[in-house]
Amino acid sequence: MIEFKNFSAGYTDHFVIQNINCRLVSGKIYALIGPNAAGKTTLLRSLIGDIPRSGGEITIDGQNIKLFSARDLAKKVSYAPPEINPAFNYSVSEFVTMGRFAVNRAFWETDEDIEEAANALITMDLADVADKAVAELSSGQKQSCLLAQIIAKNTDIILLDEPAAHLDIKHRADFFRKILSLKKNADKSIIITFHDLNDAINAADSFMLLKEGRLTACKEKDGITGGMLSELYGTEVLISEFPDGRKAVLPRFARAENTI
Amino acid sequence: MLILIFLSALIIAPGCSSRKAPEGLRVVSLSPAITEIIYAIGAENALYGITNHCNWPPKASREKESVGDFSFPSMEKIALIQPSLILAAGDGQGKAISHLINAGYDVRVFHPADIAELFAHIMEIGRILGKTNNASELVKNMKKEISSIPKLKNKSVFIEVCPKPLIAASDKTFLSAICERIGLRNIAVFQNSYPGVNAEWLIRKKPDYILLTGCSEEEFRALHPYIKNSKIIRPSDIDMIVRPGPRITRGMREIYYLAEDAEKKQ
Amino acid sequence: MRGRKDLLLILTGAAIAGAAVFCLSLYLGPEGLSMPGDEILRLRIMRALCGAGTGAALAAAGVAYQTVLANPLADPYLLGSSSGAAAGIAALSFFGVSRAGLIFPLTAGLCSCLTVAAVLKIAGRSFSKKNIILSGVAVNLFLSAAVIFMVSIRKKEFFSVMYFMMGDLGETRLSLIAAALMIAAAGSLFLFAKSRFLNALAAGKTLSRQLGCDWKKESLAALAAASVITGAAVSISGTIGFIGLMAPHIARKFVGSDVRFLMPAAAVSGAALLMISDFAAKNILFPQEIPVGVITSMLGAPFFLWIYKK
């Protein structure tokens, strides 16, 4: 369980996020949404201690993360950035196995480390490209690598920063299918920032609405209305539901003369 | 403020240019060897500027104003002295000399390749400075002195200029010429005057002598512990052997006796 | 995944290759392969020792700089680390400290640490590739000017300092070589032991954090170790450019980027590269000698551009 208490963070010149208060439970996918520059990435990176805290606190299972060492925090929380551009030719299997570094820091990996990494590669369909360099992969495969590394790490909390930003519709579907099964099988709390609200409304269980660094709402999916999203983004948005339960979030492009 | 500077420049500038050129010769020597020659022929009254390196005779640096470094003299200092003639050594002064020539000064370069040329240069300097008799007297004495120095027989020498990196004075240098004159053949035959050379080559060439001019014997032995087959000689005053001037005869004599002593010690 | 056995294999291969180049540099002279005399052999052993030690040290430092900064262009020379060390040594000589024992390599190491700190500070928080190299170049120019300034005051050592700035493997004083190589070896072993930390740091600040690596602490430690190694290398051989850039890239082609395998492979590549460059420097114009840094820069500058364009 993650709890934010009056949490503020950011660099000294200005606070990027302010007075966040909310409680996140395990076994759920949270969609962190809001306009550009609302502070979504900052909020995620605060959870891995990558952004200087300026007030309040975050607790994980009741313990203040300020008191965690880098390694202990990494054993609880994983984070994947929107994209990676590796500087060197690390192979996919090397990259994924690195996830075990948080668990075992000896000079050589144990058999368990190697097994976990191999399983993660299989889960993410990367076994075929295990010996390729990460830098040579497609955006979708890079995102899979990041997730495989996180699966190899096996933490309770997973933070994904716009994971689908560079994926086409098929890879997006595959990717979120895997996230959903991860949630179901392993009882993780997963926080994802979304660019595309259609993905958010179909994948997430709960929503965190962030505007100008403040959390304006933290609600179950069913509590989210078109009106709330319209206000959050400052443009008219409609949520519609299809007979099979899927939902769509639609902005209005054309000027709607009739309704006014 | 700016106007003030401009005005004062206007007032001062004509004053500068109208100052009358001085009577007689005003010589600046850019070479310690030439300074020694000028003093030796008693022409120092015409000498108005020397370099930081001109330390002989000792009174020179007290009496005469310095224009700075040997290779990079101060152009402003020289301009203030307003010399009618500048005497330079040439080696390592190329840039300064071309600047001076471009600035319209009368520059004469004396860069003797051997002792005969040195004598000719002393005569020429004497002629320019109106001390022909003194100059020929000096040359006569030096010739007599040199002819009294015995010659070594068929010996080879390596002339060190810098120990690390190892740099030699090649056969194109004056230093090499004076060694030749006392029977020391220079093993460093190169196109350029001061080439960096390989220590292996020096070991293999096995010169009879290594003449040090850039460091002490102790230093050389510490830096080159594997060079053992040559006798090392180090003159007490390096200036006497590297300056093509009146003291060269004493330098040559010292090299000869050092070499002979080293031979006897063997 | 590769493990102990692969490291052993790489180490064996590297040792054989390194030993081959070492032996070749002892018996190969301007007249071809031959058995040199006792004195010449000793001279060549010293020179090969200097070359191998300096090359390996610069390569190890290069691996650390590149990995920690996640920057394929980083190198002790381009980061200003070498110039910092050279300026420290020039200052010591300027104040007449005699060149012996530990004081030279240690002072050089300290100055090199300070220089790298300054370069990174100037480059700014983002550590962008180009910023680091540009501020490195600026600091380099400043320090070279400072060295020339010191030389101008003491005219006598002009040649020595010029060669020092261009690299020279003619050092023969065993005590100095031993002291410097010991420091470099200790630093390299420290970095090698930290291999997996370096791997994590290569992923960048945010990812290394999620891997459980205290980014600030670990990168400072690794950069300091790399700078001390550089200082030790410079204290015997002067500033030799681009070995720390080329060797890691060459080694990466063979063993990949995992620092556990890369570090030893790069060290041997660096040693071999410098011994070969020195062979060229000694023999191209034999018996005239050119500073070995001239050769490495002639190879390294195009290499740098190639990496930069890639």
mmCIF file with all atom_site columns, C-alpha atoms in Angstrom, chain B residues 95-162:
data_model
loop_
_atom_site.group_PDB
_atom_site.id
_atom_site.type_symbol
_atom_site.label_atom_id
_atom_site.label_alt_id
_atom_site.label_comp_id
_atom_site.label_asym_id
_atom_site.label_entity_id
_atom_site.label_seq_id
_atom_site.pdbx_PDB_ins_code
_atom_site.Cartn_x
_atom_site.Cartn_y
_atom_site.Cartn_z
_atom_site.occupancy
_atom_site.B_iso_or_equiv
_atom_site.pdbx_formal_charge
_atom_site.auth_seq_id
_atom_site.auth_comp_id
_atom_site.auth_asym_id
_atom_site.auth_atom_id
_atom_site.pdbx_PDB_model_num
ATOM 1  C CA . LYS B 1 95  ? 59.922 34.858 -35.470 1.00 0.00 ? 95  LYS B CA 1
ATOM 2  C CA . ALA B 1 96  ? 61.387 37.782 -33.524 1.00 0.00 ? 96  ALA B CA 1
ATOM 3  C CA . ILE B 1 97  ? 63.841 38.588 -36.335 1.00 0.00 ? 97  ILE B CA 1
ATOM 4  C CA . SER B 1 98  ? 61.147 38.672 -39.019 1.00 0.00 ? 98  SER B CA 1
ATOM 5  C CA . HIS B 1 99  ? 59.007 40.924 -36.802 1.00 0.00 ? 99  HIS B CA 1
ATOM 6  C CA . LEU B 1 100 ? 61.939 43.283 -36.306 1.00 0.00 ? 100 LEU B CA 1
ATOM 7  C CA . ILE B 1 101 ? 62.764 43.368 -40.002 1.00 0.00 ? 101 ILE B CA 1
ATOM 8  C CA . ASN B 1 102 ? 59.107 44.073 -40.827 1.00 0.00 ? 102 ASN B CA 1
ATOM 9  C CA . ALA B 1 103 ? 59.177 46.899 -38.290 1.00 0.00 ? 103 ALA B CA 1
ATOM 10 C CA . GLY B 1 104 ? 61.997 48.470 -40.315 1.00 0.00 ? 104 GLY B CA 1
ATOM 11 C CA . TYR B 1 105 ? 64.965 47.804 -38.068 1.00 0.00 ? 105 TYR B CA 1
ATOM 12 C CA . ASP B 1 106 ? 68.432 47.027 -39.375 1.00 0.00 ? 106 ASP B CA 1
ATOM 13 C CA . VAL B 1 107 ? 68.923 43.440 -38.201 1.00 0.00 ? 107 VAL B CA 1
ATOM 14 C CA . ARG B 1 108 ? 72.145 41.463 -38.739 1.00 0.00 ? 108 ARG B CA 1
ATOM 15 C CA . VAL B 1 109 ? 72.223 37.778 -37.962 1.00 0.00 ? 109 VAL B CA 1
ATOM 16 C CA . PHE B 1 110 ? 75.452 36.074 -36.869 1.00 0.00 ? 110 PHE B CA 1
ATOM 17 C CA . HIS B 1 111 ? 75.022 32.331 -36.856 1.00 0.00 ? 111 HIS B CA 1
ATOM 18 C CA . PRO B 1 112 ? 78.489 30.784 -37.246 1.00 0.00 ? 112 PRO B CA 1
ATOM 19 C CA . ALA B 1 113 ? 78.619 27.180 -38.446 1.00 0.00 ? 113 ALA B CA 1
ATOM 20 C CA . ASP B 1 114 ? 82.220 26.700 -37.343 1.00 0.00 ? 114 ASP B CA 1
ATOM 21 C CA . ILE B 1 115 ? 85.166 28.502 -35.801 1.00 0.00 ? 115 ILE B CA 1
ATOM 22 C CA . ALA B 1 116 ? 86.401 30.049 -39.048 1.00 0.00 ? 116 ALA B CA 1
ATOM 23 C CA . GLU B 1 117 ? 83.023 31.634 -39.489 1.00 0.00 ? 117 GLU B CA 1
ATOM 24 C CA . LEU B 1 118 ? 83.049 32.821 -35.882 1.00 0.00 ? 118 LEU B CA 1
ATOM 25 C CA . PHE B 1 119 ? 86.320 34.641 -36.547 1.00 0.00 ? 119 PHE B CA 1
ATOM 26 C CA . ALA B 1 120 ? 84.840 36.253 -39.637 1.00 0.00 ? 120 ALA B CA 1
ATOM 27 C CA . HIS B 1 121 ? 81.850 37.347 -37.603 1.00 0.00 ? 121 HIS B CA 1
ATOM 28 C CA . ILE B 1 122 ? 84.013 38.857 -34.875 1.00 0.00 ? 122 ILE B CA 1
ATOM 29 C CA . MET B 1 123 ? 85.883 40.831 -37.544 1.00 0.00 ? 123 MET B CA 1
ATOM 30 C CA . GLU B 1 124 ? 82.605 41.981 -39.078 1.00 0.00 ? 124 GLU B CA 1
ATOM 31 C CA . ILE B 1 125 ? 81.219 43.100 -35.703 1.00 0.00 ? 125 ILE B CA 1
ATOM 32 C CA . GLY B 1 126 ? 84.476 44.938 -35.041 1.00 0.00 ? 126 GLY B CA 1
ATOM 33 C CA . ARG B 1 127 ? 84.225 46.678 -38.390 1.00 0.00 ? 127 ARG B CA 1
ATOM 34 C CA . ILE B 1 128 ? 80.600 47.727 -37.847 1.00 0.00 ? 128 ILE B CA 1
ATOM 35 C CA . LEU B 1 129 ? 81.319 49.057 -34.360 1.00 0.00 ? 129 LEU B CA 1
ATOM 36 C CA . GLY B 1 130 ? 84.576 50.769 -35.403 1.00 0.00 ? 130 GLY B CA 1
ATOM 37 C CA . LYS B 1 131 ? 86.869 48.501 -33.359 1.00 0.00 ? 131 LYS B CA 1
ATOM 38 C CA . THR B 1 132 ? 88.665 46.667 -36.180 1.00 0.00 ? 132 THR B CA 1
ATOM 39 C CA . ASN B 1 133 ? 92.029 46.627 -34.376 1.00 0.00 ? 133 ASN B CA 1
ATOM 40 C CA . ASN B 1 134 ? 90.592 45.199 -31.173 1.00 0.00 ? 134 ASN B CA 1
ATOM 41 C CA . ALA B 1 135 ? 88.691 42.588 -33.152 1.00 0.00 ? 135 ALA B CA 1
ATOM 42 C CA . SER B 1 136 ? 91.727 41.378 -35.067 1.00 0.00 ? 136 SER B CA 1
ATOM 43 C CA . GLU B 1 137 ? 93.677 41.321 -31.806 1.00 0.00 ? 137 GLU B CA 1
ATOM 44 C CA . LEU B 1 138 ? 90.930 39.132 -30.259 1.00 0.00 ? 138 LEU B CA 1
ATOM 45 C CA . VAL B 1 139 ? 90.874 36.782 -33.225 1.00 0.00 ? 139 VAL B CA 1
ATOM 46 C CA . LYS B 1 140 ? 94.678 36.504 -33.197 1.00 0.00 ? 140 LYS B CA 1
ATOM 47 C CA . ASN B 1 141 ? 94.663 35.567 -29.505 1.00 0.00 ? 141 ASN B CA 1
ATOM 48 C CA . MET B 1 142 ? 91.869 33.067 -29.954 1.00 0.00 ? 142 MET B CA 1
ATOM 49 C CA . LYS B 1 143 ? 93.645 31.400 -32.880 1.00 0.00 ? 143 LYS B CA 1
ATOM 50 C CA . LYS B 1 144 ? 96.794 31.097 -30.840 1.00 0.00 ? 144 LYS B CA 1
ATOM 51 C CA . GLU B 1 145 ? 94.830 29.653 -27.939 1.00 0.00 ? 145 GLU B CA 1
ATOM 52 C CA . ILE B 1 146 ? 93.078 27.086 -30.114 1.00 0.00 ? 146 ILE B CA 1
ATOM 53 C CA . SER B 1 147 ? 96.237 25.962 -31.846 1.00 0.00 ? 147 SER B CA 1
ATOM 54 C CA . SER B 1 148 ? 97.695 25.163 -28.426 1.00 0.00 ? 148 SER B CA 1
ATOM 55 C CA . ILE B 1 149 ? 94.849 22.741 -27.618 1.00 0.00 ? 149 ILE B CA 1
ATOM 56 C CA . PRO B 1 150 ? 95.918 19.169 -28.400 1.00 0.00 ? 150 PRO B CA 1
ATOM 57 C CA . LYS B 1 151 ? 93.689 16.924 -30.497 1.00 0.00 ? 151 LYS B CA 1
ATOM 58 C CA . LEU B 1 152 ? 92.097 13.651 -29.424 1.00 0.00 ? 152 LEU B CA 1
ATOM 59 C CA . LYS B 1 153 ? 92.579 10.796 -31.826 1.00 0.00 ? 153 LYS B CA 1
ATOM 60 C CA . ASN B 1 154 ? 89.637 9.285  -33.631 1.00 0.00 ? 154 ASN B CA 1
ATOM 61 C CA . LYS B 1 155 ? 87.063 9.575  -30.882 1.00 0.00 ? 155 LYS B CA 1
ATOM 62 C CA . SER B 1 156 ? 83.306 9.851  -31.241 1.00 0.00 ? 156 SER B CA 1
ATOM 63 C CA . VAL B 1 157 ? 80.908 11.931 -29.215 1.00 0.00 ? 157 VAL B CA 1
ATOM 64 C CA . PHE B 1 158 ? 77.190 12.323 -28.572 1.00 0.00 ? 158 PHE B CA 1
ATOM 65 C CA . ILE B 1 159 ? 76.188 15.852 -27.600 1.00 0.00 ? 159 ILE B CA 1
ATOM 66 C CA . GLU B 1 160 ? 73.180 15.904 -25.297 1.00 0.00 ? 160 GLU B CA 1
ATOM 67 C CA . VAL B 1 161 ? 70.921 18.969 -25.253 1.00 0.00 ? 161 VAL B CA 1
ATOM 68 C CA . CYS B 1 162 ? 68.000 17.608 -23.197 1.00 0.00 ? 162 CYS B CA 1
#
